[in-house]
Short mmCIF file of C-alpha atoms and ligand atoms in Angstrom, two decimals:
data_model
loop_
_atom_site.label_atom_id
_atom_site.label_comp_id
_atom_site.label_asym_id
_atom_site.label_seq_id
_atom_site.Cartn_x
_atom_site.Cartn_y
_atom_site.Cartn_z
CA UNK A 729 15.11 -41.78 8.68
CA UNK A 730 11.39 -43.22 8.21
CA UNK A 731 10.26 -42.16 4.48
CA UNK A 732 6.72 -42.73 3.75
CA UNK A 733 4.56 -42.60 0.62
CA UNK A 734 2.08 -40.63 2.02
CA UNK A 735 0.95 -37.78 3.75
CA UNK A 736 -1.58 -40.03 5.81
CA UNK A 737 1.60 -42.47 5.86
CA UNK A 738 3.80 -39.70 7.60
CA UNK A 739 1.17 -38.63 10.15
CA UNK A 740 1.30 -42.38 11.01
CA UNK A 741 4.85 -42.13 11.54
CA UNK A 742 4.79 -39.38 13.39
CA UNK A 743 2.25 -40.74 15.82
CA UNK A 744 3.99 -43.44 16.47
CA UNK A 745 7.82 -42.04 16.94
CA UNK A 746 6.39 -38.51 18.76
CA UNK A 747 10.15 -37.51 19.14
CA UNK A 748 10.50 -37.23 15.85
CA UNK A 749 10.76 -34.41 13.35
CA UNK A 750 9.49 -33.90 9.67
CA UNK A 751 11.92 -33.19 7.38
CA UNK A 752 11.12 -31.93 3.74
CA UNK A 753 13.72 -30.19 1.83
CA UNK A 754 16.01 -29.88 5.41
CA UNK A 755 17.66 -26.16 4.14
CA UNK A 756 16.64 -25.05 7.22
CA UNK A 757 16.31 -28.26 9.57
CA UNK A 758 20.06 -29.29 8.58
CA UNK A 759 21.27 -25.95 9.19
CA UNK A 760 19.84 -25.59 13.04
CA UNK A 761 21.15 -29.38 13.28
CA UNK A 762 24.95 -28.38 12.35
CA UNK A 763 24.89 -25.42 14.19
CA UNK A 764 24.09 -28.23 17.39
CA UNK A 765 20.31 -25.99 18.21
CA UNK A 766 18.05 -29.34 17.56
CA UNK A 767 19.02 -32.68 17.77
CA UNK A 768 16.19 -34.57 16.67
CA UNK A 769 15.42 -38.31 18.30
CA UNK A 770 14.41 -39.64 14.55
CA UNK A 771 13.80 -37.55 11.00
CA UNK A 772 9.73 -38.35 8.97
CA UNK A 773 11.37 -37.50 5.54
CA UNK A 774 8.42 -36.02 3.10
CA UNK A 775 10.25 -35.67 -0.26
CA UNK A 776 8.78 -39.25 -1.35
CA UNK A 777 5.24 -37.46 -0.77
CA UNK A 778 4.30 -37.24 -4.54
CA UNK A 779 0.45 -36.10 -3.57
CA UNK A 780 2.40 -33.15 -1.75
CA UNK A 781 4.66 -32.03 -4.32
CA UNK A 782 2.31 -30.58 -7.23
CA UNK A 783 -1.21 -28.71 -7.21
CA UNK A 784 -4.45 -28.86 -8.40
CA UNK A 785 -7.23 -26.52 -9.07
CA UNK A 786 -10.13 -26.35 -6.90
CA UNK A 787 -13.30 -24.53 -6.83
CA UNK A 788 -11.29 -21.33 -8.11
CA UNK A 789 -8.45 -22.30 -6.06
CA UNK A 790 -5.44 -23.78 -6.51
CA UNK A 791 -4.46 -26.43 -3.93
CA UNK A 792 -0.33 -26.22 -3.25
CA UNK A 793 1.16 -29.06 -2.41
CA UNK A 794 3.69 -27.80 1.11
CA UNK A 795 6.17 -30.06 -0.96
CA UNK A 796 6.59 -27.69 -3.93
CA UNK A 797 10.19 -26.55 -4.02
CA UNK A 798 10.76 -23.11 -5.16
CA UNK A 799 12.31 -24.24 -8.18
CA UNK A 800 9.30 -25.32 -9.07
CA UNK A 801 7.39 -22.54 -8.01
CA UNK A 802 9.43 -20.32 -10.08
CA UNK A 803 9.36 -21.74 -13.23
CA UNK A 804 6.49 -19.92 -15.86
CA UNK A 805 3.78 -22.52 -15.72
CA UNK A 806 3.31 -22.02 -12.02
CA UNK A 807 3.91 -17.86 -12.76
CA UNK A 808 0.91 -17.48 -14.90
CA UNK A 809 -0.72 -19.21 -12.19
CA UNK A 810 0.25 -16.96 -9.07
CA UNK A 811 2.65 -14.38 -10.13
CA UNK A 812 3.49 -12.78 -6.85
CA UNK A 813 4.55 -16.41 -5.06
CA UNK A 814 6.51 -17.23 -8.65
CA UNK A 815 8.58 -13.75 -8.13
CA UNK A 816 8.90 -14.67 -3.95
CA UNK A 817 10.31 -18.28 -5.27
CA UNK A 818 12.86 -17.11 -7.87
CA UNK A 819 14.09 -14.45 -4.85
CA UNK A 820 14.71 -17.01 -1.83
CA UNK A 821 17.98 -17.97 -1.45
CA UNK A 822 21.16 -19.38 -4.33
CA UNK A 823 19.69 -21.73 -6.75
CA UNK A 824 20.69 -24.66 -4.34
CA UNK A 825 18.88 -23.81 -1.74
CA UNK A 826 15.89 -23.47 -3.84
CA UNK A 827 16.40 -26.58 -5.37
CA UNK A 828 15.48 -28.35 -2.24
CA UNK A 829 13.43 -25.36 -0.26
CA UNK A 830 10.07 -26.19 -0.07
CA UNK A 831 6.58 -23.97 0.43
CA UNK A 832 5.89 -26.13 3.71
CA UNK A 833 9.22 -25.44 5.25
CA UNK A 834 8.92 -21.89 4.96
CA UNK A 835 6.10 -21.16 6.35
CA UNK A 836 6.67 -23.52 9.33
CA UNK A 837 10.30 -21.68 9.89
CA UNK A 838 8.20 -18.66 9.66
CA UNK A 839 11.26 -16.51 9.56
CA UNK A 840 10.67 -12.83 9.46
CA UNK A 841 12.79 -13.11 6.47
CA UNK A 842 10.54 -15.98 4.30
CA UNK A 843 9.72 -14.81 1.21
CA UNK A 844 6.56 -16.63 0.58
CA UNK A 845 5.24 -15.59 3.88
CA UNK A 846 3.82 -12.23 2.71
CA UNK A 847 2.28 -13.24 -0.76
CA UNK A 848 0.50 -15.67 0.98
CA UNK A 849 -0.65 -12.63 3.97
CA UNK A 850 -1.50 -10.85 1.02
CA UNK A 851 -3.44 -13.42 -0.86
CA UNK A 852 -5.51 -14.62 2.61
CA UNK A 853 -3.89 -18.10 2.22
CA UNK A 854 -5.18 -20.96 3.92
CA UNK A 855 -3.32 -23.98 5.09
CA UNK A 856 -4.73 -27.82 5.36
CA UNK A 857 -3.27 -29.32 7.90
CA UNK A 858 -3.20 -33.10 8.35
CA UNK A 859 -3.34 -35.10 11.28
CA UNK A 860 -4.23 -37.86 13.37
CA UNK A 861 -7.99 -36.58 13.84
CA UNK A 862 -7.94 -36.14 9.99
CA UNK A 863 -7.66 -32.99 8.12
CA UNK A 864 -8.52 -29.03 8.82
CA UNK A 865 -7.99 -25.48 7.58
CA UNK A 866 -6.22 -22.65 9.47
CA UNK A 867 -5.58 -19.57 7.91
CA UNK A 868 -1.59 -19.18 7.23
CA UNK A 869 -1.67 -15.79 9.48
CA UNK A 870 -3.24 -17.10 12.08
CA UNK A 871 -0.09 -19.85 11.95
CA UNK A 872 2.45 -17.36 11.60
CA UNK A 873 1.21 -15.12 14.32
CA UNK A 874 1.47 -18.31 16.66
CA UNK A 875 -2.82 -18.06 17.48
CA UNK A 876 -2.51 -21.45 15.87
CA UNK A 877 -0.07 -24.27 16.27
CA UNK A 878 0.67 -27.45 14.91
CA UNK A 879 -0.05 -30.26 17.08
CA UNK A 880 1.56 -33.45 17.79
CA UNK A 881 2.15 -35.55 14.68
CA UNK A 882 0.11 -32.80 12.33
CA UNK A 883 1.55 -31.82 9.04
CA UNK A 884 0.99 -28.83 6.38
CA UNK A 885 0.00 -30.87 3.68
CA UNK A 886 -1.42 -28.39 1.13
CA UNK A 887 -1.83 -24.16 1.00
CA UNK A 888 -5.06 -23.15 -0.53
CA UNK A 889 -4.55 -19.93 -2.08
CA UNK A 890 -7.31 -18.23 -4.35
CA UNK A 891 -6.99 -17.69 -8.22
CA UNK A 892 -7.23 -13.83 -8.56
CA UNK A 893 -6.92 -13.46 -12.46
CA UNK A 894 -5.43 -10.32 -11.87
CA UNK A 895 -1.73 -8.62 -11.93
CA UNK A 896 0.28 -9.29 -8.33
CA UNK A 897 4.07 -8.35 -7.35
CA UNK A 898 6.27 -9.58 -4.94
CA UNK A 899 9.62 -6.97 -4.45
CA UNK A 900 12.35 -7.59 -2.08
CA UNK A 901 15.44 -5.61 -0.95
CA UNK A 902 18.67 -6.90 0.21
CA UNK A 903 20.80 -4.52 0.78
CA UNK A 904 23.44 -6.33 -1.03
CA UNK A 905 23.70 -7.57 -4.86
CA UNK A 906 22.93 -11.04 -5.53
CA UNK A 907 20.69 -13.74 -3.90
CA UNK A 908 20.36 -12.84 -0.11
CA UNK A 909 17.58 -12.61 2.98
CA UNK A 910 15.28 -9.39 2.67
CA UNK A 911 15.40 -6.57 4.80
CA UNK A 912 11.95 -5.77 3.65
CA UNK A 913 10.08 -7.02 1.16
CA UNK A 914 6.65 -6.05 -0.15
CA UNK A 915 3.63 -7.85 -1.67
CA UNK A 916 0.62 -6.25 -3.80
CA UNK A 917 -1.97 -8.19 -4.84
CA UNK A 918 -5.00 -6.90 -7.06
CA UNK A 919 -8.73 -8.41 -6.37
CA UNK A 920 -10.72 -6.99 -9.11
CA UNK A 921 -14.07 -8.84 -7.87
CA UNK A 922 -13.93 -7.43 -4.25
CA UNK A 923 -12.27 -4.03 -6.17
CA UNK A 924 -9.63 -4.90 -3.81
CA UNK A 925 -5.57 -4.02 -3.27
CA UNK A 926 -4.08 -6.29 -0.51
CA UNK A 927 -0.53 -6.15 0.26
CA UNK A 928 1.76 -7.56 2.98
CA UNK A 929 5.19 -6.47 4.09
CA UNK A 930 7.55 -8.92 5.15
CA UNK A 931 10.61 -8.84 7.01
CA UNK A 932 10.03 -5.78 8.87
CA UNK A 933 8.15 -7.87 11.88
CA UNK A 934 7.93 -10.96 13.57
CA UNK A 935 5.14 -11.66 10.57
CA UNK A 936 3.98 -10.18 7.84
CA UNK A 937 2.38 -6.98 8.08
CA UNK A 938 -1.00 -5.77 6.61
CA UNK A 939 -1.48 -2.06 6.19
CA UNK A 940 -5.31 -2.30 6.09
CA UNK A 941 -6.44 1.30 5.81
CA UNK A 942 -3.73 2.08 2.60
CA UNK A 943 -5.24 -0.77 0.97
CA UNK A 944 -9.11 0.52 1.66
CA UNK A 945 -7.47 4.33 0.64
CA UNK A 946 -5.75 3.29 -2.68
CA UNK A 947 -8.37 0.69 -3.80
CA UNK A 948 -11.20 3.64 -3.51
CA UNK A 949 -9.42 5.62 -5.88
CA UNK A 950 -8.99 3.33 -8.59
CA UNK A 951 -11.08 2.93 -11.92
CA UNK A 952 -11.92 -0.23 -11.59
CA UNK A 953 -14.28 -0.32 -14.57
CA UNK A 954 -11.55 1.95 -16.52
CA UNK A 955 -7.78 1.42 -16.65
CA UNK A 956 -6.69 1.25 -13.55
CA UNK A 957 -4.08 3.80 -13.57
CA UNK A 958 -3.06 6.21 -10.70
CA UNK A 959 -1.21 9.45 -11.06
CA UNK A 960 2.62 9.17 -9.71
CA UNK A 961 2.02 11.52 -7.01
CA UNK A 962 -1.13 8.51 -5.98
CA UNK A 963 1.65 6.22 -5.83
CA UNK A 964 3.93 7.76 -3.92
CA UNK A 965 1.42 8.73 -1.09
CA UNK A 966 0.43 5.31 -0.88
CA UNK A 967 4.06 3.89 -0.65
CA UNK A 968 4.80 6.29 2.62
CA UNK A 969 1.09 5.16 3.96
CA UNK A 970 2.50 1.63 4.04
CA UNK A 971 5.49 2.39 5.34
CA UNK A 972 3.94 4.76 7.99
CA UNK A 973 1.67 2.24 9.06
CA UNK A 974 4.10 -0.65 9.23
CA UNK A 975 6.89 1.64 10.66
CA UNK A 976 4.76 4.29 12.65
CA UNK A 977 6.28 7.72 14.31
CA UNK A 978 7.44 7.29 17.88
CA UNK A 979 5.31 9.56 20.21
CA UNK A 980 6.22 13.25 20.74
CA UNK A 981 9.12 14.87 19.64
CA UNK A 982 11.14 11.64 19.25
CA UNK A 983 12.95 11.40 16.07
CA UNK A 984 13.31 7.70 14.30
CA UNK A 985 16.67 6.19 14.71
CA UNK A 986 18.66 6.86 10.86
CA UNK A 987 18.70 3.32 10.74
CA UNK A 988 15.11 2.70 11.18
CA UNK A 989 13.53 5.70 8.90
CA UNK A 990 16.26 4.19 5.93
CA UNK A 991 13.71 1.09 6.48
CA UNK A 992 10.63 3.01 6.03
CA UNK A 993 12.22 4.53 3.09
CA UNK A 994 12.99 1.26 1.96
CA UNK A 995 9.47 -0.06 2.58
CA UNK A 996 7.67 2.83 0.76
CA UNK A 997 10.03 2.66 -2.34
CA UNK A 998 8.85 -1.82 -2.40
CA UNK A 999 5.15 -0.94 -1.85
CA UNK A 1000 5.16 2.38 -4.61
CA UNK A 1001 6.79 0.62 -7.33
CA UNK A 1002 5.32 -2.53 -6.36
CA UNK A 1003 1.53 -1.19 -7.04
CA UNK A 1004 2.49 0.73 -10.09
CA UNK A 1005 3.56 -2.44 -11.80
CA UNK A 1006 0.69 -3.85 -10.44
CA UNK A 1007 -1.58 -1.31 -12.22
CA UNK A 1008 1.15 -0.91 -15.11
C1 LIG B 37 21.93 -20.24 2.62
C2 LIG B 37 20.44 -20.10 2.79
C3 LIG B 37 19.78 -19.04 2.18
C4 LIG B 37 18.40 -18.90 2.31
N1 LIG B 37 17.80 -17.85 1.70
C5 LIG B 37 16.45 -17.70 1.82
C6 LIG B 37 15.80 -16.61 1.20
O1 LIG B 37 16.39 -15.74 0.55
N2 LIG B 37 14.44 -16.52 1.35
C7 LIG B 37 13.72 -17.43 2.07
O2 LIG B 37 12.51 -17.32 2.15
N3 LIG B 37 14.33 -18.48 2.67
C8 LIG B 37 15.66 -18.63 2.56
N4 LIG B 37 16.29 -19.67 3.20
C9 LIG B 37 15.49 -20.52 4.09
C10 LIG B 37 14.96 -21.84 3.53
O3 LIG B 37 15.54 -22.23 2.35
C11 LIG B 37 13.46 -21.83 3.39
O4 LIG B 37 12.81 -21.47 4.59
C12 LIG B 37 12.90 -23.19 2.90
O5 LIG B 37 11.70 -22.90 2.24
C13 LIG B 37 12.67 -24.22 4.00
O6 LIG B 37 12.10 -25.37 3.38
P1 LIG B 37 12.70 -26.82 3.63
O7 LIG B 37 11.87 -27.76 2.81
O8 LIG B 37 14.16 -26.87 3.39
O9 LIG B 37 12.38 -26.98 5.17
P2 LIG B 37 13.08 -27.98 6.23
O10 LIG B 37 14.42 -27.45 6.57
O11 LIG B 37 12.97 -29.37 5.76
O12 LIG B 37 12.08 -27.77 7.45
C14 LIG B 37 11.96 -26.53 8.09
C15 LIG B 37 10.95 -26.67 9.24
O13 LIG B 37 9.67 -26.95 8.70
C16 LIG B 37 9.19 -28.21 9.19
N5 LIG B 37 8.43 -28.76 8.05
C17 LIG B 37 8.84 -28.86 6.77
N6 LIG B 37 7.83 -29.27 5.98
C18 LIG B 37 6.74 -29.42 6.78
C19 LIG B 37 5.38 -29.80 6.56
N7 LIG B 37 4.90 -30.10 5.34
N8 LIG B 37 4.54 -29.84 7.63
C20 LIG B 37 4.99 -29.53 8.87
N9 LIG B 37 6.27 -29.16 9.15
C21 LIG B 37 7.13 -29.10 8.10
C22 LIG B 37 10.38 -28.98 9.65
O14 LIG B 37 10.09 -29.91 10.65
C23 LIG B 37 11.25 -27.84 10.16
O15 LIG B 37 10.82 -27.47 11.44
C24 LIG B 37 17.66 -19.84 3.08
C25 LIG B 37 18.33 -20.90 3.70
C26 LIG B 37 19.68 -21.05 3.57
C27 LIG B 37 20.37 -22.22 4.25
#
């Protein structure tokens, strides 16, 4: 296993062995290895990366590096910072699996069932991407909807995610007790200088979903020069908006599967209690 110092250092790498894979925390990588789906021709380690494995603020941003475990993520220095990824962190996976987890190898699993993968939806993430031409910016939707892939020898190498200043929540639900993957998860994010809710719910689709008319509904009833709060019954109607739009009524007379309307349930439960703590 090559195991450079850099990120410019591991595109190099890469370049030159194209067969080979990046590896950064391997939770997932190892796993598809031992269960004999990828067998890669050579491993790009990036857990030396140091420039990848903080952040830094910029221009009312902060700069993630993809290296950030969620260990790190979750501890209350980066939670001041941006609560809703903080709360995604502490929720993915046994503490050993966070340990070595990182941002980057999330979102390029993009499994329905990442936890960071609808805070960032709901925060309008962007990725840097570093390659052999140099560096640019995709949004991380467009990434996880597959309109944008990574090319040969290209690397996440940082996920630009605004600085809201404002209360966010990220709720997941198991169906199970203890640490284990979502079977829906929900993401509300306030924007007080747009007047703005945004909120993504994961697990439900391929990627996460944004209901886009709840959010324009909700955010046009709240005080945004007052305190912010909505009456229960406000809640509640937005919760089974979200889950309406994300889990729509089959045509006619068709009924939803039990299975499938426990999931809306589910989902308008996350996304009521989710936006009253938000506005709490
Ligand atoms: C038992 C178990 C429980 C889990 N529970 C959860 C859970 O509850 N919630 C959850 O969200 N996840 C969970 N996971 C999944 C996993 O831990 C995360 O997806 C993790 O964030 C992956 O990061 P990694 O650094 O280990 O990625 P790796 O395994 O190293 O890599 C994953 C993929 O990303 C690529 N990659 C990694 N970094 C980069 C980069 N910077 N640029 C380009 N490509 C890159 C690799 O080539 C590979 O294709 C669980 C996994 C296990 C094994």
């Amino acid at each position: 296993m090559t195991l450079p110092a850099t990120l410019g250092e591991a595109v190099a790498a890469l370049s030159a062995m194209p067969a080979a894979v990046p590896v950064a925390g391997g939770t997932d990588l190892m796993a598809a290895v031992n269960k004999g789906q990828l067998r890669p021709a050579g491993l790009v380690g990036l857990g030396r990366i140091n420039e990848i494995r903080g952040w830094q603020y910029q221009d009312g941003h902060a700069l993630l590096g993809a290296g950030l475990t969620h260990a790190r993520m979750g501890r209350p220095d980066f939670a001041a910072l941006i609560p809703a990824l903080a709360a995604a962190a502490r929720a993915a996976g046994p503490p050993q699996i966070r340990n070595a987890g990182t941002l980057g190898g999330n979102i390029v699993s993009a499994a329905p069932t990442g936890d960071s993968l609808p805070v960032l939806a709901a925060l309008e993430a962007d990725l840097v991407v570093a390659g052999p031409g140099g560096t640019r910016e995709v949004p991380v939707t467009h990434l996880l909807a597959g309109r944008e892939l990574l090319g040969p020898a290209e690397l996440i190498g940082f996920v630009r995610v605004p600085l809201l200043h404002a209360p966010q929540v990220f709720l997941k639900a198991t169906g199970r007790t203890g640490p284990g993957r979502a079977t829906a998860s929900v993401a509300v994010v306030l924007d007080p200088a747009r007047r703005g809710v945004r909120c993504a719910v994961g697990a439900i689709a391929p990627m996460p979903l944004r209901p886009l008319e709840a959010e324009r509904w909700i955010a046009s009833l709240i005080d945004w020069d007052g305190d912010r709060g909505l009456a229960p019954e406000a809640l509640t109607a937005f919760g089974e908006y979200v889950a309406a739009a994300c889990i729509p009524d089959p045509p006619g007379e068709e009924q939803l599967p039990p299975a499938v309307l426990h999931l809306r349930r589910t989902v308008a439960a996350l996304a009521r209690r989710a936006l009253g703590r938000a506005l709490s």
